[in-house]
Amino acid sequence: MDTKHLGINSKLIHAGYKADATGSVNVPIYQTSTFAFRNAAHGAALFAGEEDGFIYTRIGNPTIRALEDSVAELENGCGGIATSSGMGAVCTVYLALLESGTHMVSTASVYGPSRGLMEKDFSRFGVQSTYVDTSDVIQVEKALRSNTKVVYLETPANPTMQVTDIEQVSALAHAHGCLVVVDNTFASPYLQRPLDLGADVVLHSVTKFINGHADVVGGIIVAKDADIYKRLRKTMINSGCNMDPHQAFLVLRGLKTLGVRIERAQQSAIQIARWLETQPEVKAVRYIGLESHPQHELCKRQMSGFGSMISFELEGGMEAGQRLMDHVRVATLAVSLGGVETLIEHPASMTHASISPEDRRLAGYSDGLVRYSVGLEDVNDLIADLRQALDAVADAPDQESAVDLEENLATVGS
Ligand code: LCS
């Protein structure tokens, strides 16, 4: 069925699906590493790209293809490339689009390993990078050099919830001959489609909203242009960052409910964010659906909803934040986000610990910031849970629980 004219929720169910000979309503798991050729000429034609078909699962597989086609259509791109993880997608993009002597400008508040991979690994091969607050286009412009090839945006950014104007930065970057890559993990294609706003490549950690059930790690890249798509696919194939068919099957299943999950979670998120704003123990709430968020108006233009990620700081700083995390009962203290269960975590000691304290400060977040990914539990339970945890923060910490907390953090960090 041609799904191009359908609405987003219909696309989530039907895009990318091609019926097989059995009439299976769901895309089967083609759990095979290799595919038989009809004869030598068929094999040669597949390798020469003269015929469409499957050769070897690292190169392509029908279950994985269904997911790639589906997300490519949701993002309005020309092709999708599923990867082993979100970092597999980031690594493939860096590998394919940059080379020794070139430079990348990136969002300062970017997922820790996306920055670590560039600064600690790609730098060893002569790739340079600069990190700025990309929500300020002037800072992006100042960071551009004659050898800048890629402007890499994460918006909304992890964990500051800073938002970049994709259209404005894309126009600037293109005028300087640079490609624009957007990590769209926090929004998902349900809320934001960067390629429509001028970006050249979009990527996701599908581990998060797209799969949505905290049971798969995976990534995907979508390119707008066929040449860039081919370059990225070749790099993924050669580097072995491919997804596996069982992973793809689970992600396809999760993808179908992306719309209803996001709608429900963001309804709860706005209630929780507004409630947090009124709590005396809470110093600041960063939620893009709040009028107090500095890029709230931009979000209204560039996104179709505000999602379910909230970051907030407590009056008591890091110690209070850690105590809060130790006392939540309905929310789970765990990294990751975008699943059906509410997760709480501490970026400075967990997801963004690989970024130096000075770079975290420059990126705009303190060590007291707590990140909260709203799931599908009843919102009243989540608010009551946060309230009792805030009460526990107000009580002076006793010696025993402080020791428990240290042990807990050491375990999570190891
Ligand atoms: N991009 C963003 C924005 C992310 O948040 C993550 C993971 C990645 C890329 C990498 O994806 P992965 O390889 O894990 O599939 N973010 C995580 C986080 O904030 N907590 O745990 C993982």
Tab-separated table of C-alpha atoms and ligand atoms in Angstrom:
chain	number	residue	atom	x	y	z
A	1	MET	CA	0.000	0.000	0.000
A	2	ASP	CA	1.221	3.493	-0.782
A	3	THR	CA	1.177	5.195	2.616
A	4	LYS	CA	2.679	8.556	1.585
A	5	HIS	CA	-0.690	10.353	1.674
A	6	LEU	CA	-1.717	8.924	5.071
A	7	GLY	CA	-1.600	10.654	8.447
A	8	ILE	CA	1.256	10.027	10.858
A	9	ASN	CA	-0.566	7.466	13.025
A	10	SER	CA	-1.556	5.457	9.939
A	11	LYS	CA	2.038	5.641	8.703
A	12	LEU	CA	3.260	4.349	12.075
A	13	ILE	CA	1.160	1.228	11.552
A	14	HIS	CA	1.561	0.657	7.806
A	15	ALA	CA	4.655	2.396	6.382
A	16	GLY	CA	7.477	0.079	5.345
A	17	TYR	CA	5.278	-3.048	5.400
A	18	LYS	CA	5.300	-5.295	2.357
A	19	ALA	CA	3.183	-8.455	2.444
A	20	ASP	CA	5.138	-11.667	1.978
A	21	ALA	CA	3.874	-14.887	0.369
A	22	THR	CA	2.245	-16.096	3.625
A	23	GLY	CA	0.125	-12.965	4.158
A	24	SER	CA	1.709	-12.455	7.588
A	25	VAL	CA	0.173	-9.289	9.042
A	26	ASN	CA	3.388	-8.472	10.842
A	27	VAL	CA	6.828	-8.399	9.306
A	28	PRO	CA	8.403	-11.781	10.176
A	29	ILE	CA	11.821	-12.062	11.758
A	30	TYR	CA	14.079	-13.192	8.929
A	31	GLN	CA	16.577	-14.707	11.339
A	32	THR	CA	19.225	-15.573	8.799
A	33	SER	CA	22.730	-14.375	8.181
A	34	THR	CA	22.738	-15.051	4.449
A	35	PHE	CA	20.409	-15.435	1.441
A	36	ALA	CA	20.695	-18.037	-1.325
A	37	PHE	CA	21.171	-16.821	-4.912
A	38	ARG	CA	19.089	-18.471	-7.646
A	39	ASN	CA	22.258	-18.891	-9.678
A	40	ALA	CA	25.655	-17.268	-10.236
A	41	ALA	CA	24.217	-14.555	-12.489
A	42	HIS	CA	21.670	-13.611	-9.805
A	43	GLY	CA	24.440	-13.291	-7.193
A	44	ALA	CA	26.521	-11.164	-9.526
A	45	ALA	CA	23.527	-8.934	-10.350
A	46	LEU	CA	22.780	-8.363	-6.659
A	47	PHE	CA	26.400	-7.457	-5.936
A	48	ALA	CA	26.487	-5.118	-8.943
A	49	GLY	CA	23.332	-3.407	-7.684
A	50	GLU	CA	21.530	-4.250	-10.923
A	51	GLU	CA	18.800	-6.114	-9.065
A	52	ASP	CA	17.158	-5.438	-5.697
A	53	GLY	CA	17.328	-8.258	-3.173
A	54	PHE	CA	19.162	-9.578	-0.170
A	55	ILE	CA	22.707	-10.907	0.025
A	56	TYR	CA	23.889	-10.977	3.631
A	57	THR	CA	22.277	-9.557	6.796
A	58	ARG	CA	25.048	-7.026	7.536
A	59	ILE	CA	24.268	-5.543	4.133
A	60	GLY	CA	20.489	-5.836	4.319
A	61	ASN	CA	17.636	-8.008	5.603
A	62	PRO	CA	13.847	-7.870	5.003
A	63	THR	CA	12.932	-7.297	8.675
A	64	ILE	CA	15.521	-4.551	9.006
A	65	ARG	CA	14.496	-3.090	5.633
A	66	ALA	CA	10.878	-2.753	6.810
A	67	LEU	CA	12.011	-0.657	9.771
A	68	GLU	CA	14.366	1.422	7.607
A	69	ASP	CA	11.622	2.114	5.061
A	70	SER	CA	9.126	2.979	7.766
A	71	VAL	CA	11.318	5.496	9.608
A	72	ALA	CA	12.589	6.948	6.306
A	73	GLU	CA	8.992	7.641	5.331
A	74	LEU	CA	8.121	9.088	8.752
A	75	GLU	CA	11.111	11.443	8.491
A	76	ASN	CA	10.417	12.279	4.820
A	77	GLY	CA	13.853	11.051	3.790
A	78	CYS	CA	15.045	9.005	0.823
A	79	GLY	CA	16.336	6.039	2.803
A	80	GLY	CA	16.978	4.676	6.270
A	81	ILE	CA	19.983	2.847	7.728
A	82	ALA	CA	19.328	0.872	10.910
A	83	THR	CA	22.290	0.473	13.253
A	84	SER	CA	23.310	-1.632	16.231
A	85	SER	CA	22.722	1.243	18.661
A	86	GLY	CA	22.209	4.991	18.721
A	87	MET	CA	25.971	5.369	19.114
A	88	GLY	CA	26.366	3.104	16.068
A	89	ALA	CA	24.334	5.696	14.163
A	90	VAL	CA	26.409	8.599	15.538
A	91	CYS	CA	29.668	6.780	14.727
A	92	THR	CA	28.509	5.931	11.184
A	93	VAL	CA	27.594	9.580	10.556
A	94	TYR	CA	30.959	10.855	11.836
A	95	LEU	CA	32.864	8.202	9.840
A	96	ALA	CA	30.989	8.825	6.597
A	97	LEU	CA	30.826	12.624	6.616
A	98	LEU	CA	34.156	13.694	8.169
A	99	GLU	CA	37.808	13.040	7.432
A	100	SER	CA	41.234	14.055	8.660
A	101	GLY	CA	41.657	17.829	8.595
A	102	THR	CA	37.923	18.565	8.656
A	103	HIS	CA	35.967	20.186	11.465
A	104	MET	CA	32.538	19.736	13.057
A	105	VAL	CA	30.495	22.252	15.048
A	106	SER	CA	28.223	20.592	17.590
A	107	THR	CA	25.711	21.319	20.325
A	108	ALA	CA	27.570	21.761	23.644
A	109	SER	CA	24.778	20.021	25.534
A	110	VAL	CA	24.941	16.827	23.501
A	111	TYR	CA	24.651	13.237	24.775
A	112	GLY	CA	27.952	12.529	26.594
A	113	PRO	CA	29.317	9.719	24.362
A	114	SER	CA	28.436	11.633	21.148
A	115	ARG	CA	30.943	14.231	22.333
A	116	GLY	CA	33.347	11.724	23.887
A	117	LEU	CA	33.570	9.696	20.650
A	118	MET	CA	34.513	12.806	18.689
A	119	GLU	CA	36.881	14.390	21.243
A	120	LYS	CA	38.619	11.205	22.379
A	121	ASP	CA	38.544	8.962	19.289
A	122	PHE	CA	37.950	10.890	16.061
A	123	SER	CA	40.427	13.558	17.253
A	124	ARG	CA	43.134	10.852	17.025
A	125	PHE	CA	42.462	10.717	13.294
A	126	GLY	CA	42.751	14.480	12.860
A	127	VAL	CA	39.064	15.457	12.994
A	128	GLN	CA	38.479	18.705	14.881
A	129	SER	CA	35.348	19.785	16.736
A	130	THR	CA	33.913	22.788	18.553
A	131	TYR	CA	30.954	22.743	20.968
A	132	VAL	CA	28.702	25.775	21.278
A	133	ASP	CA	25.226	26.649	22.432
A	134	THR	CA	23.560	26.011	19.074
A	135	SER	CA	20.322	27.602	20.326
A	136	ASP	CA	22.262	30.845	19.661
A	137	VAL	CA	22.859	31.037	15.885
A	138	ILE	CA	25.547	33.722	16.388
A	139	GLN	CA	27.631	31.215	18.353
A	140	VAL	CA	27.246	28.685	15.509
A	141	GLU	CA	28.338	31.276	12.950
A	142	LYS	CA	31.404	32.261	15.001
A	143	ALA	CA	32.422	28.601	15.357
A	144	LEU	CA	32.360	27.873	11.608
A	145	ARG	CA	35.783	27.500	9.967
A	146	SER	CA	36.854	27.106	6.350
A	147	ASN	CA	37.253	23.333	6.982
A	148	THR	CA	33.896	22.867	8.776
A	149	LYS	CA	31.992	20.116	6.994
A	150	VAL	CA	29.241	19.192	9.456
A	151	VAL	CA	27.010	21.085	11.873
A	152	TYR	CA	25.707	18.504	14.326
A	153	LEU	CA	22.628	19.422	16.326
A	154	GLU	CA	20.878	17.641	19.130
A	155	THR	CA	17.496	19.250	19.713
A	156	PRO	CA	15.919	19.147	22.236
A	157	ALA	CA	19.304	18.492	23.810
A	158	ASN	CA	20.172	15.949	26.452
A	159	PRO	CA	19.904	16.920	29.357
A	160	THR	CA	19.482	20.712	29.205
A	161	MET	CA	16.379	20.667	26.977
A	162	GLN	CA	17.958	23.489	24.971
A	163	VAL	CA	16.345	23.801	21.561
A	164	THR	CA	18.025	24.799	18.297
A	165	ASP	CA	16.255	26.508	15.405
A	166	ILE	CA	16.886	23.835	12.752
A	167	GLU	CA	15.701	25.994	9.852
A	168	GLN	CA	17.880	28.967	10.792
A	169	VAL	CA	21.024	26.921	11.487
A	170	SER	CA	20.511	24.851	8.303
A	171	ALA	CA	20.351	28.008	6.174
A	172	LEU	CA	23.555	29.294	7.775
A	173	ALA	CA	25.367	25.952	7.500
A	174	HIS	CA	24.382	25.447	3.859
A	175	ALA	CA	25.596	28.940	2.982
A	176	HIS	CA	28.991	27.779	4.330
A	177	GLY	CA	28.875	24.502	2.394
A	178	CYS	CA	28.288	22.337	5.487
A	179	LEU	CA	25.918	19.425	5.991
A	180	VAL	CA	23.463	19.511	8.887
A	181	VAL	CA	22.884	16.414	11.021
A	182	VAL	CA	20.161	16.362	13.692
A	183	ASP	CA	19.928	13.878	16.537
A	184	ASN	CA	16.127	13.710	16.806
A	185	THR	CA	16.031	11.154	19.642
A	186	PHE	CA	14.261	13.386	22.186
A	187	ALA	CA	11.465	14.430	19.815
A	188	SER	CA	11.033	11.379	17.550
A	189	PRO	CA	9.546	11.823	14.046
A	190	TYR	CA	6.120	12.032	15.689
A	191	LEU	CA	6.933	15.500	17.072
A	192	GLN	CA	9.674	16.864	14.800
A	193	ARG	CA	10.891	16.217	11.249
A	194	PRO	CA	14.290	17.890	10.812
A	195	LEU	CA	14.639	17.040	7.093
A	196	ASP	CA	11.528	19.137	6.391
A	197	LEU	CA	13.229	22.012	8.224
A	198	GLY	CA	16.387	21.904	6.096
A	199	ALA	CA	18.619	19.281	7.738
A	200	ASP	CA	20.437	16.756	5.514
A	201	VAL	CA	20.621	13.798	7.875
A	202	VAL	CA	18.582	12.802	10.914
A	203	LEU	CA	19.461	10.099	13.415
A	204	HIS	CA	17.887	8.428	16.429
A	205	SER	CA	18.700	6.214	19.300
A	206	VAL	CA	15.680	3.959	18.679
A	207	THR	CA	16.406	2.580	22.144
A	208	LYS	CA	14.315	5.528	23.338
A	209	PHE	CA	10.897	6.705	22.086
A	210	ILE	CA	10.815	4.824	18.771
A	211	ASN	CA	11.030	1.421	20.428
A	212	GLY	CA	9.627	2.734	23.686
A	213	HIS	CA	9.719	-0.384	25.858
A	214	ALA	CA	13.242	-0.386	27.311
A	215	ASP	CA	13.946	-3.812	25.836
A	216	VAL	CA	16.090	-3.001	22.781
A	217	VAL	CA	19.215	-0.970	22.022
A	218	GLY	CA	19.318	0.310	18.447
A	219	GLY	CA	19.765	3.275	16.147
A	220	ILE	CA	18.708	4.599	12.772
A	221	ILE	CA	19.910	7.218	10.298
A	222	VAL	CA	17.777	8.809	7.566
A	223	ALA	CA	19.236	10.899	4.743
A	224	LYS	CA	17.413	13.372	2.554
A	225	ASP	CA	19.618	12.942	-0.486
A	226	ALA	CA	20.350	9.668	-2.323
A	227	ASP	CA	24.121	10.235	-2.606
A	228	ILE	CA	24.508	10.895	1.119
A	229	TYR	CA	22.275	7.898	1.847
A	230	LYS	CA	24.560	5.652	-0.251
A	231	ARG	CA	27.682	7.007	1.464
A	232	LEU	CA	26.205	6.383	4.919
A	233	ARG	CA	24.989	2.899	4.010
A	234	LYS	CA	28.383	1.891	2.640
A	235	THR	CA	30.068	3.064	5.846
A	236	MET	CA	27.555	1.210	8.029
A	237	ILE	CA	28.073	-1.994	6.027
A	238	ASN	CA	31.852	-1.768	6.115
A	239	SER	CA	32.052	-0.832	9.781
A	240	GLY	CA	29.614	-3.564	10.858
A	241	CYS	CA	27.331	-1.219	12.807
A	242	ASN	CA	24.269	-3.068	11.481
A	243	MET	CA	21.076	-3.847	13.372
A	244	ASP	CA	19.983	-7.440	13.805
A	245	PRO	CA	16.620	-8.823	12.557
A	246	HIS	CA	15.223	-9.600	15.989
A	247	GLN	CA	16.066	-6.076	17.176
A	248	ALA	CA	14.314	-4.676	14.083
A	249	PHE	CA	11.194	-6.782	14.747
A	250	LEU	CA	10.886	-5.448	18.301
A	251	VAL	CA	11.454	-1.856	17.187
A	252	LEU	CA	8.790	-2.228	14.470
A	253	ARG	CA	6.368	-3.426	17.134
A	254	GLY	CA	7.197	-0.492	19.420
A	255	LEU	CA	6.991	2.015	16.578
A	256	LYS	CA	3.310	1.274	15.940
A	257	THR	CA	2.299	2.819	19.272
A	258	LEU	CA	4.678	5.796	19.159
A	259	GLY	CA	1.841	8.287	18.661
A	260	VAL	CA	-0.398	7.096	21.482
A	261	ARG	CA	2.556	6.719	23.844
A	262	ILE	CA	3.823	10.229	23.176
A	263	GLU	CA	0.362	11.804	23.399
A	264	ARG	CA	-0.268	10.184	26.755
A	265	ALA	CA	3.192	10.818	28.220
A	266	GLN	CA	3.248	14.476	27.202
A	267	GLN	CA	-0.164	15.048	28.826
A	268	SER	CA	1.339	13.831	32.090
A	269	ALA	CA	4.609	15.717	31.517
A	270	ILE	CA	2.977	19.141	31.343
A	271	GLN	CA	1.054	18.443	34.551
A	272	ILE	CA	4.195	17.270	36.332
A	273	ALA	CA	6.269	20.207	35.037
A	274	ARG	CA	3.653	22.743	36.174
A	275	TRP	CA	3.408	21.032	39.554
A	276	LEU	CA	7.201	20.954	39.973
A	277	GLU	CA	7.326	24.694	39.289
A	278	THR	CA	5.163	25.311	42.359
A	279	GLN	CA	7.193	23.160	44.759
A	280	PRO	CA	9.384	25.153	47.171
A	281	GLU	CA	12.250	22.613	46.986
A	282	VAL	CA	12.515	23.030	43.191
A	283	LYS	CA	14.787	25.806	41.942
A	284	ALA	CA	14.249	25.473	38.182
A	285	VAL	CA	12.234	23.303	35.794
A	286	ARG	CA	13.280	22.831	32.170
A	287	TYR	CA	10.358	21.559	30.128
A	288	ILE	CA	9.806	22.850	26.611
A	289	GLY	CA	6.024	22.926	27.131
A	290	LEU	CA	6.329	25.553	29.872
A	291	GLU	CA	5.993	29.205	28.888
A	292	SER	CA	9.073	29.801	31.073
A	293	HIS	CA	11.257	27.699	28.725
A	294	PRO	CA	13.426	30.136	26.711
A	295	GLN	CA	12.642	28.411	23.389
A	296	HIS	CA	8.981	27.620	24.073
A	297	GLU	CA	7.816	29.717	21.100
A	298	LEU	CA	10.362	28.101	18.770
A	299	CYS	CA	9.172	24.658	19.939
A	300	LYS	CA	5.606	25.587	19.052
A	301	ARG	CA	6.770	26.346	15.488
A	302	GLN	CA	9.242	23.539	14.916
A	303	MET	CA	7.579	20.689	16.821
A	304	SER	CA	4.024	19.401	16.961
A	305	GLY	CA	4.127	18.711	20.724
A	306	PHE	CA	6.438	19.064	23.701
A	307	GLY	CA	7.254	15.448	24.539
A	308	SER	CA	7.875	13.965	27.935
A	309	MET	CA	11.421	14.867	28.999
A	310	ILE	CA	11.829	17.149	32.008
A	311	SER	CA	15.021	18.316	33.709
A	312	PHE	CA	14.931	20.102	37.035
A	313	GLU	CA	17.188	21.383	39.756
A	314	LEU	CA	16.559	21.270	43.471
A	315	GLU	CA	17.431	24.021	45.934
A	316	GLY	CA	19.830	21.637	47.687
A	317	GLY	CA	21.957	21.010	44.556
A	318	MET	CA	23.622	17.680	43.874
A	319	GLU	CA	23.098	16.229	47.353
A	320	ALA	CA	19.374	16.964	47.284
A	321	GLY	CA	19.087	15.549	43.747
A	322	GLN	CA	20.806	12.325	44.757
A	323	ARG	CA	18.575	12.006	47.801
A	324	LEU	CA	15.489	12.519	45.643
A	325	MET	CA	16.583	9.788	43.236
A	326	ASP	CA	17.164	7.463	46.159
A	327	HIS	CA	13.630	7.930	47.453
A	328	VAL	CA	11.418	7.692	44.361
A	329	ARG	CA	9.316	4.542	44.366
A	330	VAL	CA	7.145	4.670	41.221
A	331	ALA	CA	9.849	6.156	38.992
A	332	THR	CA	12.886	3.930	38.452
A	333	LEU	CA	16.431	5.168	39.026
A	334	ALA	CA	17.995	4.214	35.697
A	335	VAL	CA	19.580	5.783	32.638
A	336	SER	CA	17.843	5.801	29.239
A	337	LEU	CA	14.530	7.484	28.494
A	338	GLY	CA	11.464	7.411	26.273
A	339	GLY	CA	10.023	4.133	27.547
A	340	VAL	CA	6.654	3.238	29.027
A	341	GLU	CA	8.158	3.379	32.515
A	342	THR	CA	9.161	6.652	34.174
A	343	LEU	CA	12.921	6.890	34.649
A	344	ILE	CA	14.939	9.316	36.745
A	345	GLU	CA	18.702	9.840	36.554
A	346	HIS	CA	21.546	12.202	37.388
A	347	PRO	CA	23.393	13.357	34.227
A	348	ALA	CA	26.556	14.638	35.964
A	349	SER	CA	27.371	11.280	37.572
A	350	MET	CA	25.773	9.022	34.958
A	351	THR	CA	24.931	9.761	31.286
A	352	HIS	CA	27.140	12.861	31.018
A	353	ALA	CA	29.913	11.847	33.432
A	354	SER	CA	32.302	11.515	30.462
A	355	ILE	CA	32.076	15.299	29.927
A	356	SER	CA	34.367	17.376	32.175
A	357	PRO	CA	32.714	19.446	34.957
A	358	GLU	CA	33.891	22.626	33.209
A	359	ASP	CA	32.402	21.556	29.851
A	360	ARG	CA	29.147	20.597	31.587
A	361	ARG	CA	29.027	24.056	33.162
A	362	LEU	CA	29.740	25.691	29.787
A	363	ALA	CA	27.032	23.520	28.213
A	364	GLY	CA	24.567	25.058	30.655
A	365	TYR	CA	23.847	22.551	33.396
A	366	SER	CA	24.919	22.167	36.980
A	367	ASP	CA	25.790	19.013	38.878
A	368	GLY	CA	22.424	19.382	40.633
A	369	LEU	CA	20.370	18.733	37.497
A	370	VAL	CA	18.029	15.724	37.619
A	371	ARG	CA	16.511	14.244	34.433
A	372	TYR	CA	13.036	12.762	34.450
A	373	SER	CA	11.557	10.778	31.541
A	374	VAL	CA	7.788	10.623	31.999
A	375	GLY	CA	6.264	7.235	31.235
A	376	LEU	CA	2.714	5.940	31.073
A	377	GLU	CA	1.934	5.450	34.767
A	378	ASP	CA	-0.998	7.382	36.246
A	379	VAL	CA	0.085	10.979	36.591
A	380	ASN	CA	-1.283	11.233	40.140
A	381	ASP	CA	0.955	8.366	41.186
A	382	LEU	CA	3.983	10.071	39.655
A	383	ILE	CA	3.237	13.375	41.387
A	384	ALA	CA	2.588	11.671	44.731
A	385	ASP	CA	5.831	9.755	44.291
A	386	LEU	CA	7.815	12.921	43.638
A	387	ARG	CA	6.153	14.638	46.624
A	388	GLN	CA	7.103	11.894	49.061
A	389	ALA	CA	10.642	11.866	47.638
A	390	LEU	CA	10.859	15.660	48.067
A	391	ASP	CA	9.724	15.212	51.672
A	392	ALA	CA	12.588	12.775	52.147
A	393	VAL	CA	14.973	15.357	50.679
A	394	ALA	CA	13.775	17.898	53.262
A	395	ASP	CA	14.657	15.529	56.139
A	396	ALA	CA	18.323	15.780	57.117
A	397	PRO	CA	20.158	12.796	55.637
A	398	ASP	CA	21.108	10.199	58.204
A	399	GLN	CA	24.471	8.521	58.038
A	400	GLU	CA	23.127	5.157	56.941
A	401	SER	CA	21.185	6.379	53.889
A	402	ALA	CA	24.148	8.508	52.751
A	403	VAL	CA	26.287	5.360	52.709
A	404	ASP	CA	23.533	3.453	50.827
A	405	LEU	CA	23.414	6.214	48.262
A	406	GLU	CA	27.154	6.115	47.638
A	407	GLU	CA	27.048	2.356	47.163
A	408	ASN	CA	24.094	2.676	44.807
A	409	LEU	CA	25.810	5.299	42.635
A	410	ALA	CA	29.034	3.303	42.539
A	411	THR	CA	27.112	0.284	41.264
A	412	VAL	CA	25.258	2.266	38.585
A	413	GLY	CA	28.498	3.917	37.437
A	414	SER	CA	30.477	0.695	37.123
B	1	LCS	N1	21.599	10.309	21.174
B	1	LCS	C1	20.915	10.683	22.271
B	1	LCS	C2	20.224	11.999	22.296
B	1	LCS	C3	20.849	9.841	23.368
B	1	LCS	O1	20.155	10.222	24.439
B	1	LCS	C4	21.534	8.583	23.314
B	1	LCS	C5	21.520	7.656	24.463
B	1	LCS	C6	22.236	8.246	22.170
B	1	LCS	C7	22.241	9.129	21.091
B	1	LCS	C8	22.956	6.931	22.035
B	1	LCS	O2	22.031	5.905	21.904
B	1	LCS	P1	22.266	4.373	22.326
B	1	LCS	O3	23.567	3.952	21.738
B	1	LCS	O4	22.310	4.329	23.821
B	1	LCS	O5	21.104	3.660	21.734
B	1	LCS	N2	21.122	8.242	25.663
B	1	LCS	C9	21.088	7.691	26.842
B	1	LCS	C10	20.709	8.370	27.991
B	1	LCS	O6	20.454	9.586	28.069
B	1	LCS	N3	20.669	7.523	29.006
B	1	LCS	O7	21.092	6.276	28.631
B	1	LCS	C11	21.399	6.299	27.222
